[in-house]
Amino acid sequence: MIVQRFELATLSPDARRRLLRRSEREIHRELEAARAILDAVRERGDAALIELTERFDGVRLTPAAMKLDRAEIAERAEALRRVHPALDEAIRVAARQIEAFHRAQLPKPVWWTEVSPGVFAGERVTPIPDVAVYVPRGKGSFPSVLLMLAVPARVAGVPRRIVLTPPAPGGGLDPAVVLAADHAGVDAVYTVGGAQAIAAVAFGTETVPKMHKVIGPGNAYVTAAKRLLVGTIDIGILAGPSEAIVLADGSADPERVARDWLNEAEHGPDSAALLVTDDGALLEAAESALRRLLGRLPEGRRRFAEAVFRTYGGGVIARSMDEAIAFVNDYAPEHLVLHVRDPHALLWRLEHAGEILLGPWTPIALGNFVVGTNAILPTGGHAKTTSAVSVWDFLKRTSLAWATEAGYRRLRPYARLLAEVEGFPAHALALEDEEAAGAARPGEPAVGPVEEESAADGNRRG
């Protein structure tokens, strides 16, 4: 097996740009195909969904078979947990961990600050009205994706939460997805996937409801559909092929380093997996361990990993940890694992990553499933400006303002002058009426507004 190696000190600017490049690409062909799919679903609704599902998934659906409501999800899950008790327990633990972390993210429902005497500004935080969670199926079963999206939506208090997922081979739903849907408390699951599923929630069909937001990773056609529907529906984070950097020094255990290095490479040939180190001996030992671990993978996943290490993966040698950190910050990986002497000290120098996993006992696989932090993360370098999925993906902020008479009188001339300068005479006129700022009205509060103390308001959060 070929594992690429790169020395940062000798890379040309072009070679460095190629090393920083991911497989995320222009999707012109997929955009054209997705546009035709969107048109078909918009014009023909369920009939188009049935036809497209048969064409792409080999499954003939009926409108009745397309949907599982809450009661049906619970009934199927109860039967499945008797057959798969260990799987059900793993999903339950993951859901509990994810919920605990995301509850800690919740902001105050209302806050105020007195920006100047008698003038108060603040925000009220409320959930979005509904969300469709997209759970892919192309390379396997992904109950963790459902949990990472639907549980934070529930914690945020989104009133209506549905799932879109392609049918399993032969029709129906994957058992793990049904169990995850039950633990996440979603309202319905629709067995439709691909660009046609995104179109269905953007436009609505006879069976699939029109939604305000859709979120979740998918293939190139799903991504293309989302891009075409910007402005029609909120498309959430665009997560591309998986990627990771393992940052290690001479203190690291080569075997544990190799496991994290291999972790993302098995996702697919378009993934990226880099080991960045300032210790050549560590790289040699980790590569030797990597070769042994590859032999333990099933043939399909091994082929994926081998392709990655010939293309978007490899070992990167830096002259110092300073140089290694500078490269990591430039790359802005989705996952960043620290196998170094003091990961907590190094943390403050790492600026751009979707997530940072500290130390040998926090492998990527733990974070992917059960730590509780969200595993739907920015890829392709977008970690420089984009965050992991959180409760904020399901919340919105409304600005609040309130002024006393004294606050109004003090600020009124400044606002009026700015209105005149910007050429808005009606604005200036609205600030001219001294009667409106006269005597205080009966019952006007003499103090500022009150903030709500708890972020987890039981009446609103659900």
Short mmCIF file of C-alpha atoms in Angstrom, two decimals:
data_model
loop_
_atom_site.label_atom_id
_atom_site.label_comp_id
_atom_site.label_asym_id
_atom_site.label_seq_id
_atom_site.Cartn_x
_atom_site.Cartn_y
_atom_site.Cartn_z
CA MET A 1 0.00 0.00 0.00
CA ILE A 2 1.25 3.49 -0.88
CA VAL A 3 1.04 6.13 1.85
CA GLN A 4 1.95 9.58 0.61
CA ARG A 5 4.50 11.63 2.56
CA PHE A 6 4.95 15.37 2.61
CA GLU A 7 7.68 17.53 4.15
CA LEU A 8 6.29 20.98 4.89
CA ALA A 9 9.70 22.62 4.62
CA THR A 10 10.22 21.51 1.02
CA LEU A 11 6.68 21.90 -0.36
CA SER A 12 6.26 24.40 -3.18
CA PRO A 13 3.29 26.79 -2.94
CA ASP A 14 1.45 24.69 -5.55
CA ALA A 15 2.18 21.45 -3.70
CA ARG A 16 0.96 22.96 -0.44
CA ARG A 17 -2.27 24.08 -2.12
CA ARG A 18 -2.80 20.54 -3.42
CA LEU A 19 -2.22 19.15 0.07
CA LEU A 20 -4.80 21.54 1.49
CA ARG A 21 -7.34 20.63 -1.20
CA ARG A 22 -10.20 18.24 -0.40
CA SER A 23 -12.31 16.15 -2.74
CA GLU A 24 -15.21 18.60 -2.49
CA ARG A 25 -15.67 19.65 -6.10
CA GLU A 26 -17.83 21.54 -8.47
CA ILE A 27 -20.97 19.53 -9.06
CA HIS A 28 -22.16 20.79 -12.44
CA ARG A 29 -23.43 17.39 -13.62
CA GLU A 30 -25.25 16.74 -10.36
CA LEU A 31 -26.78 20.23 -10.42
CA GLU A 32 -28.38 19.57 -13.81
CA ALA A 33 -29.74 16.20 -12.68
CA ALA A 34 -31.02 17.68 -9.42
CA ARG A 35 -32.77 20.51 -11.26
CA ALA A 36 -34.80 17.99 -13.27
CA ILE A 37 -35.68 16.09 -10.08
CA LEU A 38 -36.81 19.27 -8.33
CA ASP A 39 -39.03 20.18 -11.27
CA ALA A 40 -40.60 16.72 -11.31
CA VAL A 41 -41.41 16.74 -7.57
CA ARG A 42 -42.72 20.29 -7.67
CA GLU A 43 -45.05 19.45 -10.57
CA ARG A 44 -46.14 15.88 -9.74
CA GLY A 45 -45.67 15.44 -5.99
CA ASP A 46 -46.03 11.88 -4.66
CA ALA A 47 -46.15 10.38 -8.16
CA ALA A 48 -42.67 11.74 -8.86
CA LEU A 49 -41.36 10.52 -5.47
CA ILE A 50 -42.63 7.00 -6.19
CA GLU A 51 -41.17 6.96 -9.70
CA LEU A 52 -37.77 8.36 -8.62
CA THR A 53 -37.47 6.01 -5.63
CA GLU A 54 -38.07 3.04 -7.88
CA ARG A 55 -35.51 4.35 -10.38
CA PHE A 56 -32.73 5.17 -7.90
CA ASP A 57 -33.38 2.80 -4.98
CA GLY A 58 -35.07 -0.11 -6.71
CA VAL A 59 -38.01 0.07 -4.31
CA ARG A 60 -41.64 0.54 -5.32
CA LEU A 61 -43.36 2.66 -2.69
CA THR A 62 -46.96 3.61 -2.12
CA PRO A 63 -47.96 6.85 -0.39
CA ALA A 64 -49.14 4.82 2.62
CA ALA A 65 -45.81 2.96 2.87
CA MET A 66 -43.84 6.19 2.55
CA LYS A 67 -44.64 7.42 6.08
CA LEU A 68 -44.32 6.12 9.64
CA ASP A 69 -46.04 8.32 12.21
CA ARG A 70 -45.07 8.59 15.86
CA ALA A 71 -47.26 5.70 17.01
CA GLU A 72 -45.95 3.40 14.26
CA ILE A 73 -42.34 4.30 15.09
CA ALA A 74 -42.94 3.44 18.77
CA GLU A 75 -44.63 0.15 17.89
CA ARG A 76 -41.84 -0.98 15.57
CA ALA A 77 -39.16 0.12 18.02
CA GLU A 78 -40.74 -1.87 20.84
CA ALA A 79 -40.61 -5.01 18.71
CA LEU A 80 -37.05 -4.30 17.55
CA ARG A 81 -35.61 -3.73 21.02
CA ARG A 82 -36.62 -7.26 21.97
CA VAL A 83 -34.61 -8.56 19.00
CA HIS A 84 -31.69 -6.11 19.26
CA PRO A 85 -31.36 -5.23 22.97
CA ALA A 86 -27.64 -4.36 22.80
CA LEU A 87 -28.16 -2.04 19.82
CA ASP A 88 -31.08 -0.38 21.54
CA GLU A 89 -28.98 0.21 24.66
CA ALA A 90 -26.13 1.74 22.63
CA ILE A 91 -28.56 4.09 20.88
CA ARG A 92 -30.19 5.00 24.20
CA VAL A 93 -26.81 5.84 25.78
CA ALA A 94 -25.77 7.91 22.74
CA ALA A 95 -29.08 9.82 22.79
CA ARG A 96 -28.70 10.55 26.50
CA GLN A 97 -25.12 11.82 26.06
CA ILE A 98 -26.09 14.00 23.09
CA GLU A 99 -29.04 15.45 24.98
CA ALA A 100 -26.93 16.30 28.05
CA PHE A 101 -24.34 18.16 25.99
CA HIS A 102 -26.86 20.12 23.94
CA ARG A 103 -28.93 21.09 26.99
CA ALA A 104 -25.78 22.74 28.32
CA GLN A 105 -25.70 24.88 25.14
CA LEU A 106 -29.16 26.38 25.69
CA PRO A 107 -29.14 30.17 26.08
CA LYS A 108 -31.44 32.22 28.27
CA PRO A 109 -34.87 32.48 26.65
CA VAL A 110 -34.80 36.27 27.22
CA TRP A 111 -32.01 38.67 28.15
CA TRP A 112 -31.76 42.43 28.52
CA THR A 113 -28.97 44.94 29.04
CA GLU A 114 -29.23 48.65 29.86
CA VAL A 115 -27.19 50.10 27.00
CA SER A 116 -27.55 53.63 28.41
CA PRO A 117 -29.68 55.13 31.22
CA GLY A 118 -33.32 54.33 30.56
CA VAL A 119 -32.66 52.47 27.28
CA PHE A 120 -32.76 48.67 27.26
CA ALA A 121 -31.86 46.23 24.49
CA GLY A 122 -32.04 42.47 24.48
CA GLU A 123 -33.09 39.32 22.72
CA ARG A 124 -35.72 36.63 22.96
CA VAL A 125 -34.66 33.17 21.79
CA THR A 126 -37.33 30.88 20.31
CA PRO A 127 -37.25 27.61 18.34
CA ILE A 128 -37.80 27.40 14.60
CA PRO A 129 -41.27 25.99 13.75
CA ASP A 130 -40.16 22.72 12.12
CA VAL A 131 -37.22 20.80 10.69
CA ALA A 132 -36.64 17.82 8.39
CA VAL A 133 -33.60 15.72 9.34
CA TYR A 134 -31.94 13.97 6.39
CA VAL A 135 -30.27 10.64 7.23
CA PRO A 136 -28.25 9.14 4.34
CA ARG A 137 -28.00 5.46 3.55
CA GLY A 138 -25.59 5.11 0.61
CA LYS A 139 -22.68 3.39 2.42
CA GLY A 140 -24.50 1.91 5.41
CA SER A 141 -26.83 2.60 8.32
CA PHE A 142 -26.45 5.91 10.15
CA PRO A 143 -28.56 6.06 13.33
CA SER A 144 -25.94 8.36 14.86
CA VAL A 145 -26.67 11.02 12.21
CA LEU A 146 -30.35 10.94 13.16
CA LEU A 147 -29.49 11.35 16.85
CA MET A 148 -26.98 14.15 16.22
CA LEU A 149 -29.66 16.18 14.45
CA ALA A 150 -33.02 15.21 15.90
CA VAL A 151 -31.99 15.25 19.57
CA PRO A 152 -30.64 18.85 19.51
CA ALA A 153 -33.79 19.90 17.63
CA ARG A 154 -35.91 18.39 20.41
CA VAL A 155 -33.75 20.04 23.08
CA ALA A 156 -34.17 23.39 21.31
CA GLY A 157 -37.94 22.94 21.48
CA VAL A 158 -38.71 22.60 17.75
CA PRO A 159 -42.41 21.67 17.71
CA ARG A 160 -42.37 19.51 14.55
CA ARG A 161 -39.46 17.21 13.71
CA ILE A 162 -39.46 14.68 10.86
CA VAL A 163 -36.87 12.37 9.29
CA LEU A 164 -36.13 11.71 5.62
CA THR A 165 -34.14 8.59 4.77
CA PRO A 166 -33.84 6.32 1.71
CA PRO A 167 -35.55 2.92 1.99
CA ALA A 168 -33.48 -0.09 2.93
CA PRO A 169 -32.80 -2.69 0.20
CA GLY A 170 -36.09 -4.43 -0.44
CA GLY A 171 -38.04 -1.55 1.10
CA GLY A 172 -38.79 -0.57 4.66
CA LEU A 173 -36.50 1.04 7.20
CA ASP A 174 -33.22 0.00 8.75
CA PRO A 175 -33.84 -1.26 12.32
CA ALA A 176 -31.18 1.02 13.84
CA VAL A 177 -32.79 4.07 12.25
CA VAL A 178 -36.19 3.10 13.65
CA LEU A 179 -34.72 2.73 17.16
CA ALA A 180 -32.91 6.07 16.84
CA ALA A 181 -36.09 7.77 15.63
CA ASP A 182 -37.93 6.44 18.68
CA HIS A 183 -35.25 7.58 21.15
CA ALA A 184 -35.06 10.99 19.45
CA GLY A 185 -38.83 11.42 19.67
CA VAL A 186 -39.41 12.46 16.05
CA ASP A 187 -42.95 12.93 14.76
CA ALA A 188 -42.62 10.93 11.54
CA VAL A 189 -40.16 9.14 9.29
CA TYR A 190 -40.51 9.30 5.49
CA THR A 191 -38.79 6.56 3.49
CA VAL A 192 -37.62 8.75 0.66
CA GLY A 193 -34.10 9.94 -0.02
CA GLY A 194 -31.87 11.71 -2.50
CA ALA A 195 -32.56 15.01 -4.22
CA GLN A 196 -36.24 14.05 -4.42
CA ALA A 197 -36.52 14.02 -0.61
CA ILE A 198 -35.07 17.51 -0.39
CA ALA A 199 -37.50 18.69 -3.06
CA ALA A 200 -40.42 17.09 -1.20
CA VAL A 201 -39.88 19.11 1.99
CA ALA A 202 -39.07 22.27 0.03
CA PHE A 203 -42.32 22.21 -1.96
CA GLY A 204 -44.54 19.75 -0.09
CA THR A 205 -46.36 16.79 -1.67
CA GLU A 206 -49.60 14.97 -0.92
CA THR A 207 -47.76 12.89 1.70
CA VAL A 208 -44.60 14.79 2.65
CA PRO A 209 -45.16 18.14 4.39
CA LYS A 210 -43.55 21.39 3.30
CA MET A 211 -40.96 22.35 5.93
CA HIS A 212 -38.99 25.47 6.79
CA LYS A 213 -35.60 23.77 7.21
CA VAL A 214 -33.81 20.61 6.11
CA ILE A 215 -30.51 19.55 7.63
CA GLY A 216 -28.21 16.56 7.31
CA PRO A 217 -25.38 15.16 5.16
CA GLY A 218 -26.01 13.47 1.84
CA ASN A 219 -24.46 12.57 -1.49
CA ALA A 220 -23.58 14.97 -4.29
CA TYR A 221 -27.17 14.99 -5.59
CA VAL A 222 -28.54 15.90 -2.16
CA THR A 223 -25.96 18.69 -1.93
CA ALA A 224 -26.86 19.89 -5.43
CA ALA A 225 -30.57 19.97 -4.57
CA LYS A 226 -29.87 21.99 -1.45
CA ARG A 227 -27.82 24.53 -3.36
CA LEU A 228 -30.59 24.96 -5.90
CA LEU A 229 -33.16 25.47 -3.14
CA VAL A 230 -31.38 28.25 -1.27
CA GLY A 231 -34.07 30.85 -0.66
CA THR A 232 -36.86 28.28 -0.86
CA ILE A 233 -35.91 26.34 2.28
CA ASP A 234 -33.18 26.76 4.92
CA ILE A 235 -30.61 24.10 3.94
CA GLY A 236 -28.51 24.09 7.12
CA ILE A 237 -24.83 23.12 7.16
CA LEU A 238 -23.38 21.63 3.94
CA ALA A 239 -21.21 18.76 5.19
CA GLY A 240 -18.92 17.22 2.58
CA PRO A 241 -16.74 14.08 2.60
CA SER A 242 -15.22 13.22 5.97
CA GLU A 243 -11.73 14.44 6.91
CA ALA A 244 -9.36 14.31 9.87
CA ILE A 245 -5.94 15.38 11.04
CA VAL A 246 -4.09 13.50 13.76
CA LEU A 247 -1.52 15.85 15.35
CA ALA A 248 1.12 13.84 17.20
CA ASP A 249 4.54 14.24 18.80
CA GLY A 250 7.19 11.76 19.92
CA SER A 251 5.30 10.92 23.12
CA ALA A 252 2.39 9.35 21.23
CA ASP A 253 1.53 5.65 21.07
CA PRO A 254 1.97 4.71 17.39
CA GLU A 255 -0.82 2.10 17.55
CA ARG A 256 -3.41 4.57 18.87
CA VAL A 257 -2.23 7.20 16.41
CA ALA A 258 -2.67 4.74 13.53
CA ARG A 259 -6.21 3.88 14.65
CA ASP A 260 -7.28 7.52 14.53
CA TRP A 261 -5.41 8.02 11.25
CA LEU A 262 -7.32 5.13 9.67
CA ASN A 263 -10.68 6.10 11.19
CA GLU A 264 -11.79 8.68 8.61
CA ALA A 265 -10.12 6.93 5.67
CA GLU A 266 -12.68 4.10 5.72
CA HIS A 267 -15.58 6.48 5.01
CA GLY A 268 -14.87 6.52 1.29
CA PRO A 269 -12.25 7.27 -1.37
CA ASP A 270 -13.19 10.97 -1.30
CA SER A 271 -12.27 11.32 2.40
CA ALA A 272 -9.07 12.87 3.77
CA ALA A 273 -6.85 11.51 6.57
CA LEU A 274 -3.54 13.14 7.51
CA LEU A 275 -1.03 12.43 10.26
CA VAL A 276 0.91 15.61 11.06
CA THR A 277 3.98 15.24 13.28
CA ASP A 278 7.38 16.73 14.05
CA ASP A 279 8.82 13.28 14.80
CA GLY A 280 9.93 11.10 11.88
CA ALA A 281 10.31 7.99 14.03
CA LEU A 282 6.71 8.32 15.21
CA LEU A 283 5.54 8.56 11.60
CA GLU A 284 7.46 5.39 10.67
CA ALA A 285 6.01 3.45 13.59
CA ALA A 286 2.47 4.72 12.99
CA GLU A 287 2.66 3.82 9.29
CA SER A 288 3.78 0.30 10.20
CA ALA A 289 0.82 -0.03 12.58
CA LEU A 290 -1.48 1.38 9.90
CA ARG A 291 -0.50 -1.34 7.47
CA ARG A 292 -1.32 -4.02 10.04
CA LEU A 293 -4.69 -2.43 10.84
CA LEU A 294 -5.63 -2.19 7.17
CA GLY A 295 -5.37 -5.98 6.95
CA ARG A 296 -8.14 -6.29 9.54
CA LEU A 297 -10.69 -4.31 7.50
CA PRO A 298 -13.25 -5.88 5.16
CA GLU A 299 -12.21 -5.64 1.52
CA GLY A 300 -14.57 -2.77 0.62
CA ARG A 301 -13.50 -0.51 3.47
CA ARG A 302 -9.84 -1.43 2.92
CA ARG A 303 -10.10 -0.32 -0.70
CA PHE A 304 -11.62 2.98 0.43
CA ALA A 305 -8.76 3.57 2.88
CA GLU A 306 -6.02 2.62 0.44
CA ALA A 307 -7.45 5.06 -2.10
CA VAL A 308 -7.45 7.83 0.51
CA PHE A 309 -3.80 7.30 1.42
CA ARG A 310 -2.87 7.61 -2.27
CA THR A 311 -4.86 10.82 -2.77
CA TYR A 312 -6.19 13.02 0.06
CA GLY A 313 -4.39 11.29 2.92
CA GLY A 314 -0.82 10.69 4.04
CA GLY A 315 1.87 11.62 6.52
CA VAL A 316 3.05 15.21 6.96
CA ILE A 317 6.45 15.95 8.53
CA ALA A 318 7.02 19.36 10.15
CA ARG A 319 10.35 20.72 11.41
CA SER A 320 8.75 21.78 14.68
CA MET A 321 5.43 21.69 16.50
CA ASP A 322 5.04 25.39 15.67
CA GLU A 323 5.18 24.57 11.96
CA ALA A 324 2.79 21.65 12.45
CA ILE A 325 0.26 23.85 14.27
CA ALA A 326 0.45 26.52 11.56
CA PHE A 327 -0.36 23.88 8.93
CA VAL A 328 -3.27 22.48 10.96
CA ASN A 329 -4.75 25.97 11.35
CA ASP A 330 -4.40 26.53 7.61
CA TYR A 331 -6.08 23.19 6.82
CA ALA A 332 -8.98 23.72 9.29
CA PRO A 333 -9.95 20.03 9.55
CA GLU A 334 -13.36 18.61 10.36
CA HIS A 335 -11.87 16.36 13.07
CA LEU A 336 -8.60 17.14 14.88
CA VAL A 337 -7.14 14.59 17.32
CA LEU A 338 -4.28 15.54 19.66
CA HIS A 339 -1.79 12.79 20.51
CA VAL A 340 0.72 15.10 22.24
CA ARG A 341 2.31 15.40 25.70
CA ASP A 342 0.06 18.18 26.96
CA PRO A 343 -3.04 18.48 24.73
CA HIS A 344 -4.75 20.98 27.05
CA ALA A 345 -1.82 23.40 26.75
CA LEU A 346 -1.71 23.01 22.98
CA LEU A 347 -5.46 23.58 22.66
CA TRP A 348 -5.18 27.37 22.93
CA ARG A 349 -2.94 27.56 19.87
CA LEU A 350 -5.35 25.68 17.59
CA GLU A 351 -7.71 28.12 15.93
CA HIS A 352 -9.69 26.29 13.24
CA ALA A 353 -11.28 22.85 13.52
CA GLY A 354 -14.79 21.42 13.53
CA GLU A 355 -13.94 19.51 16.70
CA ILE A 356 -10.80 18.92 18.75
CA LEU A 357 -10.40 15.60 20.59
CA LEU A 358 -7.80 15.71 23.35
CA GLY A 359 -5.57 12.79 24.20
CA PRO A 360 -5.33 9.07 23.40
CA TRP A 361 -8.51 8.15 25.28
CA THR A 362 -10.71 10.40 23.12
CA PRO A 363 -10.56 8.79 19.68
CA ILE A 364 -12.63 10.10 16.79
CA ALA A 365 -14.90 7.06 17.01
CA LEU A 366 -15.88 7.98 20.59
CA GLY A 367 -16.77 11.51 19.48
CA ASN A 368 -18.64 10.23 16.43
CA PHE A 369 -21.10 8.27 18.50
CA VAL A 370 -21.30 8.67 22.26
CA VAL A 371 -19.35 11.57 23.82
CA GLY A 372 -22.33 13.85 23.19
CA THR A 373 -20.64 16.58 21.16
CA ASN A 374 -22.11 16.93 17.69
CA ALA A 375 -20.49 14.95 14.90
CA ILE A 376 -22.10 16.93 12.06
CA LEU A 377 -19.20 19.26 11.40
CA PRO A 378 -17.92 21.74 8.77
CA THR A 379 -15.65 20.24 6.11
CA GLY A 380 -13.54 21.50 3.21
CA GLY A 381 -11.83 24.20 5.29
CA HIS A 382 -15.13 25.78 6.28
CA ALA A 383 -14.24 25.30 9.95
CA LYS A 384 -12.57 28.71 9.63
CA THR A 385 -16.01 30.35 9.53
CA THR A 386 -18.59 27.65 10.36
CA SER A 387 -19.42 25.76 13.55
CA ALA A 388 -20.56 22.26 14.39
CA VAL A 389 -24.29 21.64 14.46
CA SER A 390 -25.73 22.77 17.81
CA VAL A 391 -28.98 23.90 19.37
CA TRP A 392 -28.41 27.20 17.56
CA ASP A 393 -29.22 25.47 14.27
CA PHE A 394 -32.75 25.10 15.61
CA LEU A 395 -33.16 28.43 17.42
CA LYS A 396 -33.65 32.01 16.27
CA ARG A 397 -33.14 35.34 18.00
CA THR A 398 -35.60 38.24 18.08
CA SER A 399 -34.22 41.63 19.04
CA LEU A 400 -35.99 43.50 21.86
CA ALA A 401 -35.88 47.20 22.74
CA TRP A 402 -37.58 49.32 25.43
CA ALA A 403 -36.98 52.92 26.47
CA THR A 404 -38.25 54.99 29.37
CA GLU A 405 -39.39 58.56 28.84
CA ALA A 406 -36.02 59.85 30.07
CA GLY A 407 -34.15 57.49 27.74
CA TYR A 408 -36.33 58.56 24.80
CA ARG A 409 -35.83 62.28 25.48
CA ARG A 410 -32.06 61.90 25.68
CA LEU A 411 -31.67 59.89 22.43
CA ARG A 412 -34.45 61.51 20.36
CA PRO A 413 -32.41 64.44 18.91
CA TYR A 414 -29.60 62.11 17.78
CA ALA A 415 -32.00 59.75 16.05
CA ARG A 416 -33.82 62.67 14.40
CA LEU A 417 -30.57 64.15 13.08
CA LEU A 418 -29.48 60.80 11.61
CA ALA A 419 -32.92 60.40 9.97
CA GLU A 420 -32.55 63.81 8.31
CA VAL A 421 -28.98 63.07 7.17
CA GLU A 422 -30.09 59.79 5.58
CA GLY A 423 -33.02 61.50 3.84
CA PHE A 424 -35.97 59.93 5.69
CA PRO A 425 -38.38 62.77 6.53
CA ALA A 426 -41.08 60.45 7.90
CA HIS A 427 -38.55 59.02 10.33
CA ALA A 428 -37.65 62.53 11.46
CA LEU A 429 -41.36 63.42 11.73
CA ALA A 430 -41.94 60.42 14.00
CA LEU A 431 -39.40 61.87 16.39
CA GLU A 432 -40.85 65.39 16.34
CA ASP A 433 -43.95 64.93 18.50
CA GLU A 434 -43.09 66.15 21.98
CA GLU A 435 -46.57 65.23 23.24
CA ALA A 436 -45.73 61.57 22.81
CA ALA A 437 -42.78 62.02 25.14
CA GLY A 438 -44.72 64.04 27.71
CA ALA A 439 -46.02 62.80 31.02
CA ALA A 440 -45.38 59.20 31.93
CA ARG A 441 -48.38 57.04 31.24
CA PRO A 442 -50.22 55.40 34.13
CA GLY A 443 -48.83 51.99 34.90
CA GLU A 444 -45.51 52.54 33.06
CA PRO A 445 -42.89 50.48 34.90
CA ALA A 446 -40.29 52.46 36.76
CA VAL A 447 -37.58 49.80 36.36
CA GLY A 448 -36.08 47.90 33.47
CA PRO A 449 -37.40 44.66 31.98
CA VAL A 450 -36.94 41.34 33.74
CA GLU A 451 -34.86 38.54 32.29
CA GLU A 452 -35.97 34.93 32.46
CA GLU A 453 -33.56 33.01 34.62
CA SER A 454 -33.68 29.54 33.10
CA ALA A 455 -32.61 28.52 29.63
CA ALA A 456 -34.60 25.30 29.84
CA ASP A 457 -38.10 26.79 30.02
CA GLY A 458 -40.30 23.72 30.28
CA ASN A 459 -43.24 25.40 28.55
CA ARG A 460 -41.19 26.17 25.46
CA ARG A 461 -38.36 23.66 25.16
CA GLY A 462 -40.23 20.40 24.88
#
